[in-house]
CSV table of C-alpha atoms and ligand atoms in Angstrom, one decimal:
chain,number,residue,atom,x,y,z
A,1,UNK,CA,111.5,118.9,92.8
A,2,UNK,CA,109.3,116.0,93.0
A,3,UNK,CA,111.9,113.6,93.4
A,4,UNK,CA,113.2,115.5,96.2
A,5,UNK,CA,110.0,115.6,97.7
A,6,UNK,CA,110.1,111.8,96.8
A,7,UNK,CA,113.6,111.2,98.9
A,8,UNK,CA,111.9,112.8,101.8
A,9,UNK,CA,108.5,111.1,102.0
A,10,UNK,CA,111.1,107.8,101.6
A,11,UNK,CA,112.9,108.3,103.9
A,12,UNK,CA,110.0,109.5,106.7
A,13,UNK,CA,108.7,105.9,105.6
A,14,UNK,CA,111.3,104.0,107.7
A,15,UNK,CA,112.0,106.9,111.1
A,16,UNK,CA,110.2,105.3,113.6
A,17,UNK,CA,109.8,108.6,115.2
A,18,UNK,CA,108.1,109.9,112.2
A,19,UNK,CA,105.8,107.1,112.8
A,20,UNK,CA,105.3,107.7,116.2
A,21,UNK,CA,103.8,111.3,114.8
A,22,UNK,CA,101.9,110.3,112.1
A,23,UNK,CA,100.6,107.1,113.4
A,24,UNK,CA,99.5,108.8,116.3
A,25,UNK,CA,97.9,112.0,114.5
A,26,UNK,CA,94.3,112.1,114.7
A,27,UNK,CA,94.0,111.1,110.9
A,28,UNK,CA,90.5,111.6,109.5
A,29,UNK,CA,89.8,107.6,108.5
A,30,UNK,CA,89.4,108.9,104.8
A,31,UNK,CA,92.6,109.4,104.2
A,32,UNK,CA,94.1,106.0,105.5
A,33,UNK,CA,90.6,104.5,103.8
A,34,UNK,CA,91.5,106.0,100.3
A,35,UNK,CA,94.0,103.2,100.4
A,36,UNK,CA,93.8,100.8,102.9
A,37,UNK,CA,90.8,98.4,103.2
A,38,UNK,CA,90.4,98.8,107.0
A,39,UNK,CA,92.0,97.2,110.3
A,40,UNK,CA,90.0,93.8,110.3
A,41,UNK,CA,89.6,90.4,108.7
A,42,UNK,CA,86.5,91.5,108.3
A,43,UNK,CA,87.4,94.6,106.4
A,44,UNK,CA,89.4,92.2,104.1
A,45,UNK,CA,87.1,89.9,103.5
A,46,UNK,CA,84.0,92.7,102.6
A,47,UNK,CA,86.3,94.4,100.1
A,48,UNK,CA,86.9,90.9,98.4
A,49,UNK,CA,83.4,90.6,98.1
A,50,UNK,CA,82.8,93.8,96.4
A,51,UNK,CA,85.3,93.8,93.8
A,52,UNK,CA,84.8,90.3,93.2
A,53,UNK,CA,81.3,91.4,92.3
A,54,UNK,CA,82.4,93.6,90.2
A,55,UNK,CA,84.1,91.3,88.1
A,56,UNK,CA,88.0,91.6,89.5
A,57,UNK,CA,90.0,89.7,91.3
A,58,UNK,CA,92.0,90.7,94.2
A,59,UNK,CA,95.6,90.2,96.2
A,60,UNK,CA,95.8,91.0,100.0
A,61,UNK,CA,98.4,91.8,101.9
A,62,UNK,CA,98.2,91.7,106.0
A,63,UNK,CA,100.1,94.8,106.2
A,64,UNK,CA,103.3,94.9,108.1
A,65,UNK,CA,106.8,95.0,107.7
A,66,UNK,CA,110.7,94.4,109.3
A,67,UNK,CA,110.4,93.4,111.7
A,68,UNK,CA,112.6,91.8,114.3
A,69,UNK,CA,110.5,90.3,116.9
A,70,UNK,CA,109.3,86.3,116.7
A,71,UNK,CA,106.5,86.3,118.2
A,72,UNK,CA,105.3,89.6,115.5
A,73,UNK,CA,106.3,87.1,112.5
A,74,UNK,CA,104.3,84.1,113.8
A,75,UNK,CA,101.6,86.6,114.5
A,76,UNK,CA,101.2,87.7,111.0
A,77,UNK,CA,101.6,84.3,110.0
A,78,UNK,CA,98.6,83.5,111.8
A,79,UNK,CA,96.4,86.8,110.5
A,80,UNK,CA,97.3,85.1,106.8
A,81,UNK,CA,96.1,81.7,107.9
A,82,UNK,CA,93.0,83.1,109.0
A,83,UNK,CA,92.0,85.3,106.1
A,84,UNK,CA,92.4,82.2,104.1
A,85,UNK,CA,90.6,80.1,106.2
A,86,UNK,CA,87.9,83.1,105.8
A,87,UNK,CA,88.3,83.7,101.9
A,88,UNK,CA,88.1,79.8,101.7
A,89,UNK,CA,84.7,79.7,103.5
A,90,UNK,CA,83.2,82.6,101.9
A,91,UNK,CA,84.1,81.0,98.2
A,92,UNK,CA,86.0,84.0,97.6
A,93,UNK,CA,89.6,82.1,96.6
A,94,UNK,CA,88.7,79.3,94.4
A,95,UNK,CA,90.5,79.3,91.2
A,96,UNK,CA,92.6,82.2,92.4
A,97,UNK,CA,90.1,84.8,92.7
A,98,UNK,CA,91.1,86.3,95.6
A,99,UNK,CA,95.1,85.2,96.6
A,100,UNK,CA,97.5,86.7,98.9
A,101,UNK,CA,100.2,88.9,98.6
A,102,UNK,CA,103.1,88.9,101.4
A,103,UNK,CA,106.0,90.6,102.5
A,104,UNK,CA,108.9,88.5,104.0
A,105,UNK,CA,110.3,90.6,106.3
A,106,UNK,CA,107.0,90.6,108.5
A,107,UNK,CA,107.2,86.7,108.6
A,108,UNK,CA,110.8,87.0,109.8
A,109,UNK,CA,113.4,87.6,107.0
A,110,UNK,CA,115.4,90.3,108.6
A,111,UNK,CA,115.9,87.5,111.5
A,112,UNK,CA,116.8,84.2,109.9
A,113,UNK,CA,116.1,84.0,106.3
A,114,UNK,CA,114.8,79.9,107.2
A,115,UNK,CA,112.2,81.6,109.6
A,116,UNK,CA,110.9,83.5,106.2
A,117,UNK,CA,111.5,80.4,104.1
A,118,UNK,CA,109.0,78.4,106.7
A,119,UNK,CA,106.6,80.8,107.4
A,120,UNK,CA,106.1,81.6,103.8
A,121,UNK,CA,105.7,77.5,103.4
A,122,UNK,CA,103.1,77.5,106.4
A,123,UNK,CA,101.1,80.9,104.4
A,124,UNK,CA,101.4,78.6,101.0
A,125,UNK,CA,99.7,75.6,102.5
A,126,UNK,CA,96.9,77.0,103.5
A,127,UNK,CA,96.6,79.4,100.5
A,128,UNK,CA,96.5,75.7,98.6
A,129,UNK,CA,93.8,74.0,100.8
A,130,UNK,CA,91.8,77.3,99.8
A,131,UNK,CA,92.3,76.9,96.4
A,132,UNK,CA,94.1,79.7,95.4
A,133,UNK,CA,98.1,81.3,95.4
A,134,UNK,CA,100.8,83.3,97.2
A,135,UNK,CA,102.9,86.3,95.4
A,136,UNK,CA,105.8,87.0,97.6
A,137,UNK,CA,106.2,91.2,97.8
A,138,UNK,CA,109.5,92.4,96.8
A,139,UNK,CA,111.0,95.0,99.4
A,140,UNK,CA,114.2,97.3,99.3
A,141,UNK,CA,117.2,96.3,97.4
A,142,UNK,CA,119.1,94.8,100.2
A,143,UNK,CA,116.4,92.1,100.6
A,144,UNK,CA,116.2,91.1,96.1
A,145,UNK,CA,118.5,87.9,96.1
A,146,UNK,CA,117.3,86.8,99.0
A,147,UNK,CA,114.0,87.1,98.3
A,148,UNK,CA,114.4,85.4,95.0
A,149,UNK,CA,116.2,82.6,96.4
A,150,UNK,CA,113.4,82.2,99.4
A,151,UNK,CA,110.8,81.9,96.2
A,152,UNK,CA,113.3,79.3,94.0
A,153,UNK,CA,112.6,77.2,97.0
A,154,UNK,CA,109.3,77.8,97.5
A,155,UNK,CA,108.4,77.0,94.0
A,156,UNK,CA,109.9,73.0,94.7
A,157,UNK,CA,106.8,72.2,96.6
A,158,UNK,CA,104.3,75.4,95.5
A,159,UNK,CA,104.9,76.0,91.6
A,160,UNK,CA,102.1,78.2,91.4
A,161,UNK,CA,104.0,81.2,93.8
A,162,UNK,CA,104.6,84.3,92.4
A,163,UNK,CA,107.0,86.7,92.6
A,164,UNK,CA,107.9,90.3,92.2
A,165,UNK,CA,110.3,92.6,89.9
A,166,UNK,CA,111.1,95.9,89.9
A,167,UNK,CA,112.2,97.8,86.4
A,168,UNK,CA,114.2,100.5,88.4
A,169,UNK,CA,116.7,98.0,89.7
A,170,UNK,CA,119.6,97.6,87.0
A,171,UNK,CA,119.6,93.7,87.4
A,172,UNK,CA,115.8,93.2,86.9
A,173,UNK,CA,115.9,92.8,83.2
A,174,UNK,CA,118.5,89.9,83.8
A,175,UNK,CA,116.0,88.7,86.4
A,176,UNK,CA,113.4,89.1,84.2
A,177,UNK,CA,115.2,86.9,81.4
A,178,UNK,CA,115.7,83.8,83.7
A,179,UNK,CA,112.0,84.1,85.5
A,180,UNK,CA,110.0,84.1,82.2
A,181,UNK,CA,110.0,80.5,82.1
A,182,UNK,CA,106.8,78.0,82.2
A,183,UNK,CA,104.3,78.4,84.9
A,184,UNK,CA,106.7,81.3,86.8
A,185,UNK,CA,103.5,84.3,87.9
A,186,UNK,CA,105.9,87.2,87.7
A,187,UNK,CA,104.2,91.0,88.7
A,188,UNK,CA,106.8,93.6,87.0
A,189,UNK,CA,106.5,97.1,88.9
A,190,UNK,CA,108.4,100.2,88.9
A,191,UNK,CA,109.8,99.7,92.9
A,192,UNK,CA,108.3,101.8,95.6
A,193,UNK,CA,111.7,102.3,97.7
A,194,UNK,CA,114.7,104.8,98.0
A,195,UNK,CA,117.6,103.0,96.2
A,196,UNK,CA,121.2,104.5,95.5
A,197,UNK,CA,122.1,104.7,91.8
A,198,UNK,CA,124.5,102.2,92.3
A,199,UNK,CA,121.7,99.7,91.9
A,200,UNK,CA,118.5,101.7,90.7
A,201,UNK,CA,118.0,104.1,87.9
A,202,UNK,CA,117.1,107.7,89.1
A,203,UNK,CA,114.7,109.1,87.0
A,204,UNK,CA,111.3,108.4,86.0
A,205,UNK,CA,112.3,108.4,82.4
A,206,UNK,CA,114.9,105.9,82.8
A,207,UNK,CA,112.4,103.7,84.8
A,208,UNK,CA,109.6,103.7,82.9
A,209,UNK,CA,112.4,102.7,79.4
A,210,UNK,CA,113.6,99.6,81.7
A,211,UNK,CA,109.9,98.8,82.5
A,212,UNK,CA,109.2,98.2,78.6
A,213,UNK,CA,112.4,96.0,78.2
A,214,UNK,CA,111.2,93.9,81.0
A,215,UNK,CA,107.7,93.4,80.1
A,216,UNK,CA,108.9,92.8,76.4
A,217,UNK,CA,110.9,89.9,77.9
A,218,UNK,CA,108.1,88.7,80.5
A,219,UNK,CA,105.5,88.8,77.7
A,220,UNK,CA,107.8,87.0,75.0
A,221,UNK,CA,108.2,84.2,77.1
A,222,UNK,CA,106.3,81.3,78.6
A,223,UNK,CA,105.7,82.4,82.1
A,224,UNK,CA,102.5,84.7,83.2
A,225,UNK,CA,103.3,88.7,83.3
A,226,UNK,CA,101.7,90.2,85.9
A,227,UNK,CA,101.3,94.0,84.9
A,228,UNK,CA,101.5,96.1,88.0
A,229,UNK,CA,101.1,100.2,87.4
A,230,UNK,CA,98.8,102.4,86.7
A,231,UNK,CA,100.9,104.3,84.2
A,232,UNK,CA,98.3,104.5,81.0
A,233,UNK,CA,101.0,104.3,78.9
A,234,UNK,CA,102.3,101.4,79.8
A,235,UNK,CA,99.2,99.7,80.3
A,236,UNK,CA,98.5,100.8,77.0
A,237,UNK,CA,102.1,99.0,76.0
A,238,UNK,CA,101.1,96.0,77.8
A,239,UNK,CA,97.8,95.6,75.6
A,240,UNK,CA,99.6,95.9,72.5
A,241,UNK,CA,102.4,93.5,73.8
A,242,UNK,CA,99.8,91.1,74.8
A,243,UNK,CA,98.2,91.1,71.9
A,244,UNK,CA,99.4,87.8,70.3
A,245,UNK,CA,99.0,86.0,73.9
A,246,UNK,CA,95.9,83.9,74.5
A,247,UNK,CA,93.4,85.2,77.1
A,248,UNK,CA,94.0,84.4,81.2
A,249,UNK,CA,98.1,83.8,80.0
A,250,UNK,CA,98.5,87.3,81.6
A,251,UNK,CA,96.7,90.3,84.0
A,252,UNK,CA,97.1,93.7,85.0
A,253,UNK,CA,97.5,94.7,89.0
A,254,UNK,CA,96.5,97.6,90.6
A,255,UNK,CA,96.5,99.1,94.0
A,256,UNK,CA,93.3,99.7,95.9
A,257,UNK,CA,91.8,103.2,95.6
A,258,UNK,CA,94.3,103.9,93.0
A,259,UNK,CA,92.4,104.8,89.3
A,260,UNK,CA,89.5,102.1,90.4
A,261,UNK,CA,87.5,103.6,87.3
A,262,UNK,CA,90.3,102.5,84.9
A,263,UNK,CA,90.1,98.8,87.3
A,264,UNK,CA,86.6,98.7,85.7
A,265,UNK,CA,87.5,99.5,82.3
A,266,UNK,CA,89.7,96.8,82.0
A,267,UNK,CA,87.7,94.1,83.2
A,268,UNK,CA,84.6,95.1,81.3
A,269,UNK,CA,87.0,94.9,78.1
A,270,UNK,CA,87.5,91.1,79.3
A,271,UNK,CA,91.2,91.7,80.8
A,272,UNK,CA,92.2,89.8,84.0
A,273,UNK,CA,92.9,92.9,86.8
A,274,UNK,CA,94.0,92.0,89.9
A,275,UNK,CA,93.7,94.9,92.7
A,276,UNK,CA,96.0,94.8,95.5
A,277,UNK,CA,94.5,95.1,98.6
A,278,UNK,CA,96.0,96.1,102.1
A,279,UNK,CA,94.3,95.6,105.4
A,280,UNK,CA,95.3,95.4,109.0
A,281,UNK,CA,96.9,98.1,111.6
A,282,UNK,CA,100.4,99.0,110.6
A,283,UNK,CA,99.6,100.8,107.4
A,284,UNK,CA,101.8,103.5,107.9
A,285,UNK,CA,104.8,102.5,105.3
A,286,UNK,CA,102.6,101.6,103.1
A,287,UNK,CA,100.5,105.0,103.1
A,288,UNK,CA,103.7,106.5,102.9
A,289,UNK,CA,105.0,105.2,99.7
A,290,UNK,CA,101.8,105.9,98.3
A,291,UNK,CA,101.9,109.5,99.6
A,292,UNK,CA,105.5,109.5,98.0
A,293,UNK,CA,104.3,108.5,94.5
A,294,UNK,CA,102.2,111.2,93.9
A,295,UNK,CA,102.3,115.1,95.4
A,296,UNK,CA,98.6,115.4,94.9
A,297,UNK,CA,98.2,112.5,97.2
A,298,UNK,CA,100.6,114.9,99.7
A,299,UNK,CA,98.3,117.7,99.6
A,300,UNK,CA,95.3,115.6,100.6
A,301,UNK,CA,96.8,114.2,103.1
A,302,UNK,CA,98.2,117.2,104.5
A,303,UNK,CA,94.8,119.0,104.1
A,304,UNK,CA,93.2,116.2,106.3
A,305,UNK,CA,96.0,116.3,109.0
A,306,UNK,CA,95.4,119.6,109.2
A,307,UNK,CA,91.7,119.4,109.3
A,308,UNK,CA,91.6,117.1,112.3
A,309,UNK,CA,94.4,118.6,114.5
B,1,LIG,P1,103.5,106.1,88.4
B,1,LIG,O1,103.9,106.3,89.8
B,1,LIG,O2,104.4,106.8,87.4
B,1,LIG,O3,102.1,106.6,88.1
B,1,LIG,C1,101.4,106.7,86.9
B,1,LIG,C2,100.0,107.3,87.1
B,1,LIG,O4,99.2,106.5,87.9
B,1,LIG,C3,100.0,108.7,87.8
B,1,LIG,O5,100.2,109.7,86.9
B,1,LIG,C4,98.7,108.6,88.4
B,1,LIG,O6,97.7,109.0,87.5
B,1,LIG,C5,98.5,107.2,88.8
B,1,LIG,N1,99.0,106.9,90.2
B,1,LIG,C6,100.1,106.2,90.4
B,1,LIG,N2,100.3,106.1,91.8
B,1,LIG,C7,99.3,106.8,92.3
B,1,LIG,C8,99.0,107.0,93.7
B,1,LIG,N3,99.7,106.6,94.7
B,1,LIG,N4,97.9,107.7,93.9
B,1,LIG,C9,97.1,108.2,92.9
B,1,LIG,N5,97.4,108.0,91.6
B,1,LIG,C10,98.5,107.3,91.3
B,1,LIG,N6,106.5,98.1,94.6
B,1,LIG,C11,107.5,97.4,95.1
B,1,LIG,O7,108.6,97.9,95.3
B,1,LIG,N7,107.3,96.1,95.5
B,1,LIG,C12,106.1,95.4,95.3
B,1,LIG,O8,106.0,94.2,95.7
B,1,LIG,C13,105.1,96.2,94.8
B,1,LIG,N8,103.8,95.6,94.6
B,1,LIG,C14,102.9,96.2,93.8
B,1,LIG,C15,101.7,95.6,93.5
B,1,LIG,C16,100.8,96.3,92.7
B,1,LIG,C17,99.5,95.5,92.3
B,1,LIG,C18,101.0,97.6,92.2
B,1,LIG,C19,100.1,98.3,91.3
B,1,LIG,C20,102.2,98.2,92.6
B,1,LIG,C21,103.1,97.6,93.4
B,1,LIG,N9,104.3,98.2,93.8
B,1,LIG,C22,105.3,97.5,94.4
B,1,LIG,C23,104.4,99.7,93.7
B,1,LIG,C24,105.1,100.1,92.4
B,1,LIG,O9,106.4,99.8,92.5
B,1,LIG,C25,105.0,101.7,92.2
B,1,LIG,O10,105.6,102.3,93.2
B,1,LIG,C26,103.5,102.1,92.0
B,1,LIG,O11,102.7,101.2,91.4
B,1,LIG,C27,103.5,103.5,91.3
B,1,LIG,O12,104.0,103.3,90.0
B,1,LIG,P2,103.1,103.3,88.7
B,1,LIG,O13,103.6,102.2,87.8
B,1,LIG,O14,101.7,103.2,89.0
B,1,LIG,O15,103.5,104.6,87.9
């Protein structure tokens, strides 16, 4: 049932005229606000602070995503540069304390893959003259190789870029084998999109076996793991796993507003946890795949829809 329900909220993720409903819906601000930081640099920039404070570091992604239309790629290009320009002056991104997380096909992937390629390069430069990094998002299936080729070629002129795997596709444990080399910042996660079993396993059981084989791999070699769920047990897996690595060689990931007690937990024990933080207007895929990840998150959200309209 809840992976039906799953398929569904997927699916409503990429209609456009779903969007057009939703987006338009007189949404209480809570519920968008649960997960999302706010519209503005601004917003950004205060959440920064405020985990920062509280001893975490933080990822954040301009959100956006496919799209087809130049002048919409440049234009998140641009939002990056300033938020880093902004995190740079407010000493928020030395030494990698707040980086940025980014999804190629807003910067133009779905166009021209060199489009991506170069405005990924433009978002990497001035992440470094900030002082801190650049993980590249990993989207649907249909986007993996070249998404992992855009960040081989990043990685000739910005080492320090990370990248993203995802334990439900079949391949990832391969993937996993040949990125767990030297230096290579590599965030494992379940995947967040709708994928036919002819490249993704189906059920959560099956997922969450994959997503120990992986991080076995990431965390037996030389490269830095980058634990991204919220799954206790496998944060509890990734502790033990970690256990003969020396402090800062590895961190856990979270989302924003997702178990922020356990975020606080994990720091105060002296682990590195890194929360993921969106910001900006088009937060409507996003919300959905967090809506699609958990049915409590459903009700909620329907409640508050039906509260406002
Ligand atoms: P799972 O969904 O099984 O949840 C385990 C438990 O965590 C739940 O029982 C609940 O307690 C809590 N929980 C999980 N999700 C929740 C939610 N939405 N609301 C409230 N509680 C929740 N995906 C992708 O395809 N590409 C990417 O680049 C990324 N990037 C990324 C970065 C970071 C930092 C994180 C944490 C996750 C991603 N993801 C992602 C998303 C990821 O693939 C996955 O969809 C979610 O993390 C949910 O999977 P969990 O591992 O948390 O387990």
């Amino acid at each position: 049932m809840h992976g039906t329900i799953r398929q569904v909220i997927l699916a409503a993720s990429r209609n456009r005229a779903v969007e057009r409903v939703v987006a338009g819906a007189p949404l209480s601000r809570s519920v968008v606000r649960r997960f999302v930081a706010g519209e503005l640099v601004d917003d950004a920039v205060r959440a920064t602070r405020e985990l920062t404070t509280n001893g975490l570091t933080v990822s954040l992604d301009h959100l956006g995503e496919d799209t087809l239309d130049i002048g919409q790629a440049d234009a998140t290009v641009k939002a990056y540069l300033t938020l880093l320009q902004r995190l740079g002056e407010a000493g928020l991104a030395g030494g990698g304390r707040a980086e940025v997380s980014v999804k190629l096909t807003a910067v133009g992937q779905a166009i021209d893959e060199k489009l991506a390629l170069d405005s990924a390069r433009r978002i990497c430069e001035a992440a470094r003259n900030a002082g801190t990094t650049v993980t590249l998002d990993m989207e649907d299936s249909s986007t993996t190789d070249s998404t992992l080729e855009i960040l081989r070629e990043l990685r000739l002129d910005f080492p320090d870029t990370g990248g993203v795997l995802q334990s439900y596709l079949h391949r990832t444990e391969s993937d996993c084998r040949e990125l767990a080399h030297a230096g290579s910042r590599i965030r494992l996660c379940k995947g967040a999109y709708k994928e036919p079993e002819s490249v993704a396993y189906q059920s959560d059981q099956e997922v969450d076996r994959a997503y120990v084989r992986c991080l076995k791999v990431l965390m037996a070699g030389e490269g830095y793991p980058m634990v991204a769920s919220h799954d206790p047990r496998l944060v509890a897996i990734a502790g033990h796993l970690a256990k003969d690595r020396a402090p800062g060689t590895y961190e856990y990931q979270m989302l924003y507003g997702i178990r922020p007690a356990e975020q606080r937990r994990l720091a105060a024990a002296g682990e590195t946890v890194r929360v993921y933080v969106p910001y900006g207007e088009q937060w409507y895929g996003y919300l959905m795949r967090r809506l699609a990840e958990r049915p409590a998150n459903l009700t909620f959200f329907l409640r508050a829809l039906a509260s406002t309209s």
